[in-house]
CSV table of C-alpha atoms and ligand atoms in Angstrom, one decimal:
chain,number,residue,atom,x,y,z
A,1,UNK,CA,14.7,-29.6,-44.4
A,2,UNK,CA,18.4,-30.6,-44.4
A,3,UNK,CA,19.2,-28.7,-41.2
A,4,UNK,CA,16.1,-29.1,-39.1
A,5,UNK,CA,16.7,-32.7,-38.0
A,6,UNK,CA,20.1,-31.6,-36.7
A,7,UNK,CA,18.8,-28.7,-34.6
A,8,UNK,CA,18.3,-29.6,-30.9
A,9,UNK,CA,15.1,-27.4,-30.8
A,10,UNK,CA,13.4,-29.6,-33.3
A,11,UNK,CA,13.0,-32.3,-30.6
A,12,UNK,CA,10.9,-29.8,-28.5
A,13,UNK,CA,8.4,-29.0,-31.2
A,14,UNK,CA,6.1,-31.9,-30.6
A,15,UNK,CA,5.9,-31.2,-26.8
A,16,UNK,CA,5.5,-27.5,-27.4
A,17,UNK,CA,2.5,-28.1,-29.7
A,18,UNK,CA,0.9,-30.4,-27.2
A,19,UNK,CA,1.3,-27.9,-24.3
A,20,UNK,CA,0.2,-24.9,-26.4
A,21,UNK,CA,-3.5,-24.9,-25.3
A,22,UNK,CA,-2.6,-25.2,-21.7
A,23,UNK,CA,0.0,-22.4,-22.0
A,24,UNK,CA,-2.4,-20.1,-23.7
A,25,UNK,CA,-4.9,-20.7,-20.8
A,26,UNK,CA,-2.3,-19.9,-18.3
A,27,UNK,CA,-1.3,-16.7,-20.1
A,28,UNK,CA,-5.0,-15.6,-20.1
A,29,UNK,CA,-5.2,-16.4,-16.4
A,30,UNK,CA,-2.2,-14.3,-15.6
A,31,UNK,CA,-3.6,-11.4,-17.6
A,32,UNK,CA,-7.0,-11.7,-16.0
A,33,UNK,CA,-5.3,-11.9,-12.6
A,34,UNK,CA,-3.8,-8.5,-13.2
A,35,UNK,CA,-7.1,-7.2,-14.3
A,36,UNK,CA,-8.9,-8.3,-11.1
A,37,UNK,CA,-9.4,-5.6,-8.6
A,38,UNK,CA,-11.3,-5.0,-5.4
A,39,UNK,CA,-14.1,-3.6,-7.5
A,40,UNK,CA,-15.6,-7.1,-7.4
A,41,UNK,CA,-16.0,-6.9,-3.7
A,42,UNK,CA,-17.5,-3.4,-3.4
A,43,UNK,CA,-20.8,-3.2,-1.5
A,44,UNK,CA,-23.9,-1.8,-3.2
A,45,UNK,CA,-24.3,0.9,-0.7
A,46,UNK,CA,-20.9,2.6,-0.1
A,47,UNK,CA,-20.2,3.8,3.4
A,48,UNK,CA,-17.1,3.4,5.6
A,49,UNK,CA,-18.9,0.7,7.6
A,50,UNK,CA,-20.1,-1.3,4.6
A,51,UNK,CA,-16.7,-1.0,3.1
A,52,UNK,CA,-15.1,-2.3,6.3
A,53,UNK,CA,-17.5,-5.2,6.2
A,54,UNK,CA,-17.1,-6.0,2.5
A,55,UNK,CA,-13.3,-5.9,2.6
A,56,UNK,CA,-13.3,-9.0,4.9
A,57,UNK,CA,-14.1,-11.1,1.8
A,58,UNK,CA,-11.6,-9.4,-0.5
A,59,UNK,CA,-9.5,-11.9,-2.6
A,60,UNK,CA,-8.5,-9.5,-5.3
A,61,UNK,CA,-4.9,-10.5,-4.9
A,62,UNK,CA,-3.1,-13.3,-3.1
A,63,UNK,CA,-2.2,-11.4,0.1
A,64,UNK,CA,-5.4,-12.5,1.9
A,65,UNK,CA,-4.1,-16.0,1.9
A,66,UNK,CA,-1.4,-15.5,4.6
A,67,UNK,CA,-2.6,-12.3,6.3
A,68,UNK,CA,-4.6,-12.6,9.5
A,69,UNK,CA,-7.2,-10.1,8.3
A,70,UNK,CA,-7.6,-7.0,6.2
A,71,UNK,CA,-6.8,-3.7,7.9
A,72,UNK,CA,-9.2,-1.0,6.8
A,73,UNK,CA,-8.8,2.7,7.4
A,74,UNK,CA,-9.8,4.3,10.7
A,75,UNK,CA,-11.1,7.7,11.6
A,76,UNK,CA,-14.0,10.1,11.1
A,77,UNK,CA,-15.8,10.3,7.8
A,78,UNK,CA,-15.6,14.1,8.0
A,79,UNK,CA,-11.8,14.2,8.7
A,80,UNK,CA,-10.1,17.1,7.1
A,81,UNK,CA,-6.8,15.2,6.8
A,82,UNK,CA,-6.2,11.7,5.5
A,83,UNK,CA,-2.9,10.0,6.2
A,84,UNK,CA,-2.0,7.2,3.7
A,85,UNK,CA,0.6,4.6,4.6
A,86,UNK,CA,1.9,1.6,2.6
A,87,UNK,CA,0.4,-1.5,4.2
A,88,UNK,CA,-0.3,-2.9,7.6
A,89,UNK,CA,2.7,-4.4,9.5
A,90,UNK,CA,2.9,-7.3,11.9
A,91,UNK,CA,1.0,-5.7,14.8
A,92,UNK,CA,-1.6,-4.1,12.5
A,93,UNK,CA,-2.2,-7.5,10.9
A,94,UNK,CA,-2.8,-9.0,14.4
A,95,UNK,CA,-4.9,-6.2,15.8
A,96,UNK,CA,-6.8,-5.2,12.6
A,97,UNK,CA,-6.0,-1.5,13.0
A,98,UNK,CA,-3.7,0.7,11.0
A,99,UNK,CA,-0.5,2.2,12.5
A,100,UNK,CA,-0.6,0.6,15.9
A,101,UNK,CA,2.9,-1.0,15.8
A,102,UNK,CA,6.3,0.7,16.2
A,103,UNK,CA,5.8,2.9,13.1
A,104,UNK,CA,2.4,3.8,14.5
A,105,UNK,CA,4.0,4.9,17.9
A,106,UNK,CA,6.4,7.1,16.0
A,107,UNK,CA,3.5,8.5,14.0
A,108,UNK,CA,1.5,9.2,17.2
A,109,UNK,CA,4.4,11.1,18.7
A,110,UNK,CA,4.9,13.2,15.4
A,111,UNK,CA,1.1,13.9,15.4
A,112,UNK,CA,1.2,15.0,19.0
A,113,UNK,CA,4.3,17.3,18.4
A,114,UNK,CA,2.4,18.7,15.4
A,115,UNK,CA,-0.6,19.5,17.5
A,116,UNK,CA,-2.9,17.1,15.6
A,117,UNK,CA,-5.2,14.7,17.4
A,118,UNK,CA,-5.0,11.2,16.0
A,119,UNK,CA,-8.7,10.7,16.4
A,120,UNK,CA,-9.4,13.8,14.2
A,121,UNK,CA,-7.6,12.4,11.2
A,122,UNK,CA,-8.4,9.4,9.0
A,123,UNK,CA,-5.5,6.9,8.8
A,124,UNK,CA,-5.3,4.2,6.1
A,125,UNK,CA,-3.0,2.3,3.7
A,126,UNK,CA,-2.6,1.8,0.0
A,127,UNK,CA,-2.7,-2.0,0.5
A,128,UNK,CA,-4.9,-3.5,3.1
A,129,UNK,CA,-3.3,-6.9,3.8
A,130,UNK,CA,0.1,-7.5,5.4
A,131,UNK,CA,2.7,-8.9,3.0
A,132,UNK,CA,5.5,-10.7,4.6
A,133,UNK,CA,8.0,-13.5,4.5
A,134,UNK,CA,8.5,-15.8,7.5
A,135,UNK,CA,12.1,-16.1,8.8
A,136,UNK,CA,13.3,-18.4,11.6
A,137,UNK,CA,16.2,-16.9,13.6
A,138,UNK,CA,17.6,-17.1,17.1
A,139,UNK,CA,14.6,-15.2,18.4
A,140,UNK,CA,12.2,-17.7,16.8
A,141,UNK,CA,9.9,-17.1,13.9
A,142,UNK,CA,9.5,-13.5,12.6
A,143,UNK,CA,7.3,-12.1,9.9
A,144,UNK,CA,9.4,-9.7,7.8
A,145,UNK,CA,7.6,-7.0,5.8
A,146,UNK,CA,7.8,-7.2,2.0
A,147,UNK,CA,7.0,-4.3,-0.3
A,148,UNK,CA,3.7,-4.8,-2.2
A,149,UNK,CA,4.2,-5.1,-5.9
A,150,UNK,CA,2.3,-3.1,-8.7
A,151,UNK,CA,-0.3,-5.9,-9.1
A,152,UNK,CA,-1.2,-5.8,-5.4
A,153,UNK,CA,-1.3,-2.0,-5.3
A,154,UNK,CA,-3.6,-2.0,-8.4
A,155,UNK,CA,-5.9,-4.7,-7.0
A,156,UNK,CA,-6.4,-2.9,-3.7
A,157,UNK,CA,-6.8,0.6,-5.1
A,158,UNK,CA,-10.7,0.6,-5.2
A,159,UNK,CA,-10.7,0.5,-1.4
A,160,UNK,CA,-8.6,3.6,-1.1
A,161,UNK,CA,-10.5,5.3,-3.9
A,162,UNK,CA,-13.7,4.6,-2.1
A,163,UNK,CA,-12.4,5.9,1.2
A,164,UNK,CA,-11.1,9.1,-0.4
A,165,UNK,CA,-14.4,9.6,-2.3
A,166,UNK,CA,-16.4,9.3,0.9
A,167,UNK,CA,-14.2,11.5,3.1
A,168,UNK,CA,-13.3,14.1,0.5
A,169,UNK,CA,-10.4,15.4,2.6
A,170,UNK,CA,-8.9,18.8,2.3
A,171,UNK,CA,-5.5,17.3,2.7
A,172,UNK,CA,-3.9,14.0,2.0
A,173,UNK,CA,-0.5,13.2,3.6
A,174,UNK,CA,1.3,10.3,1.8
A,175,UNK,CA,3.6,8.5,4.3
A,176,UNK,CA,6.4,7.1,2.2
A,177,UNK,CA,7.1,6.2,-1.4
A,178,UNK,CA,4.5,3.5,-1.9
A,179,UNK,CA,1.7,5.9,-1.0
A,180,UNK,CA,3.3,8.8,-2.8
A,181,UNK,CA,3.9,6.9,-6.0
A,182,UNK,CA,0.4,5.5,-5.8
A,183,UNK,CA,-1.1,9.0,-5.8
A,184,UNK,CA,1.4,11.0,-7.7
A,185,UNK,CA,2.8,8.4,-10.2
A,186,UNK,CA,5.6,6.0,-10.3
A,187,UNK,CA,8.5,8.5,-10.7
A,188,UNK,CA,7.8,10.4,-7.5
A,189,UNK,CA,10.8,10.5,-5.2
A,190,UNK,CA,10.2,11.5,-1.5
A,191,UNK,CA,13.8,12.6,-1.2
A,192,UNK,CA,13.3,15.2,-4.0
A,193,UNK,CA,9.7,16.4,-3.5
A,194,UNK,CA,9.0,15.9,0.1
A,195,UNK,CA,6.8,18.5,1.8
A,196,UNK,CA,5.4,20.1,-1.3
A,197,UNK,CA,1.6,20.6,-1.9
A,198,UNK,CA,0.4,19.1,-5.1
A,199,UNK,CA,-3.1,18.9,-6.5
A,200,UNK,CA,-4.3,15.4,-7.2
A,201,UNK,CA,-7.6,13.8,-8.4
A,202,UNK,CA,-8.6,13.4,-4.8
A,203,UNK,CA,-7.9,16.7,-3.3
A,204,UNK,CA,-6.4,20.2,-3.8
A,205,UNK,CA,-3.5,19.6,-1.5
A,206,UNK,CA,-1.6,16.4,-1.4
A,207,UNK,CA,1.8,16.2,0.3
A,208,UNK,CA,4.3,13.4,0.7
A,209,UNK,CA,6.6,12.9,3.7
A,210,UNK,CA,8.8,10.3,5.3
A,211,UNK,CA,7.3,7.0,6.3
A,212,UNK,CA,7.7,6.5,10.1
A,213,UNK,CA,9.2,3.1,9.4
A,214,UNK,CA,11.9,4.6,7.2
A,215,UNK,CA,12.8,6.9,10.1
A,216,UNK,CA,12.9,4.0,12.5
A,217,UNK,CA,15.3,2.1,10.1
A,218,UNK,CA,17.7,5.0,9.6
A,219,UNK,CA,20.9,4.0,11.3
A,220,UNK,CA,22.5,7.5,11.3
A,221,UNK,CA,21.2,9.3,14.5
A,222,UNK,CA,21.5,12.8,13.2
A,223,UNK,CA,19.8,12.0,10.0
A,224,UNK,CA,17.1,10.1,11.9
A,225,UNK,CA,16.4,13.2,14.1
A,226,UNK,CA,16.3,15.4,11.0
A,227,UNK,CA,13.8,13.1,9.2
A,228,UNK,CA,11.6,13.0,12.3
A,229,UNK,CA,11.6,16.8,12.5
A,230,UNK,CA,10.7,17.0,8.8
A,231,UNK,CA,7.8,14.6,9.4
A,232,UNK,CA,6.5,16.9,12.2
A,233,UNK,CA,7.1,20.0,10.0
A,234,UNK,CA,5.2,18.4,7.1
A,235,UNK,CA,2.3,17.5,9.4
A,236,UNK,CA,2.2,21.1,10.8
A,237,UNK,CA,2.3,22.5,7.2
A,238,UNK,CA,-0.6,20.2,6.3
A,239,UNK,CA,-2.6,21.1,9.4
A,240,UNK,CA,-2.0,24.9,9.0
A,241,UNK,CA,-3.0,24.9,5.3
A,242,UNK,CA,-5.9,27.2,4.7
A,243,UNK,CA,-9.4,25.6,4.9
B,301,LIG,N1,3.2,0.9,8.1
B,301,LIG,C1,2.2,1.3,7.2
B,301,LIG,O1,2.5,1.8,6.1
B,301,LIG,N2,1.0,1.2,7.6
B,301,LIG,C2,0.6,0.7,8.8
B,301,LIG,O2,-0.5,0.6,9.1
B,301,LIG,C3,1.7,0.3,9.7
B,301,LIG,C4,2.9,0.4,9.3
């Protein structure tokens, strides 16, 4: 009793008590925010087409607010191989199709070199909306890619799960760390375990390789060529795997 009036914190007690109910509400909101997932938006009858339609309304995380549109996966429902990337980029967001920008061009070349037809594989992403920050520079406004956080990956997961459940691929190729960590677990490192087949819940053979955008960003020319060759080799390995 003697010391309390002299403590600076004492002055805050009244205000803290008044704000308590509101702060509790906000904590519950944040927790529920984490719990919300795309499950709320699943169609009754699950097919690629109904999923594609249903995802247009998805607000399971905040990314829909600034993105142009969701970018759903593309390819045949009976595809043997599913390629999983991170999230749509600037071009994908505008066109509504996965891997059609610069990273997509590199992926197309790698697929061609591996002898795989792009229209025979199913191409999708872990997160279906483009996450970016807008930067104004000498070349005008640019939308710079931002890595999706755990909450966004979690919220979007039911779409990927539904795609994989319908397609039941024989092989999944994770392009980059976000896809690999989403399927193999948080500790997965591409640099250490690239190109190895691992059984996952979705298929017998899942393999992780470089993301084409990581290859594009690599400043060292020799290393860039090596990574590109490894991407092709991993795609060949996936395609040659026994049926
Ligand atoms: N990067 C991705 O991970 N996915 C795309 O669709 C495009 C770029």
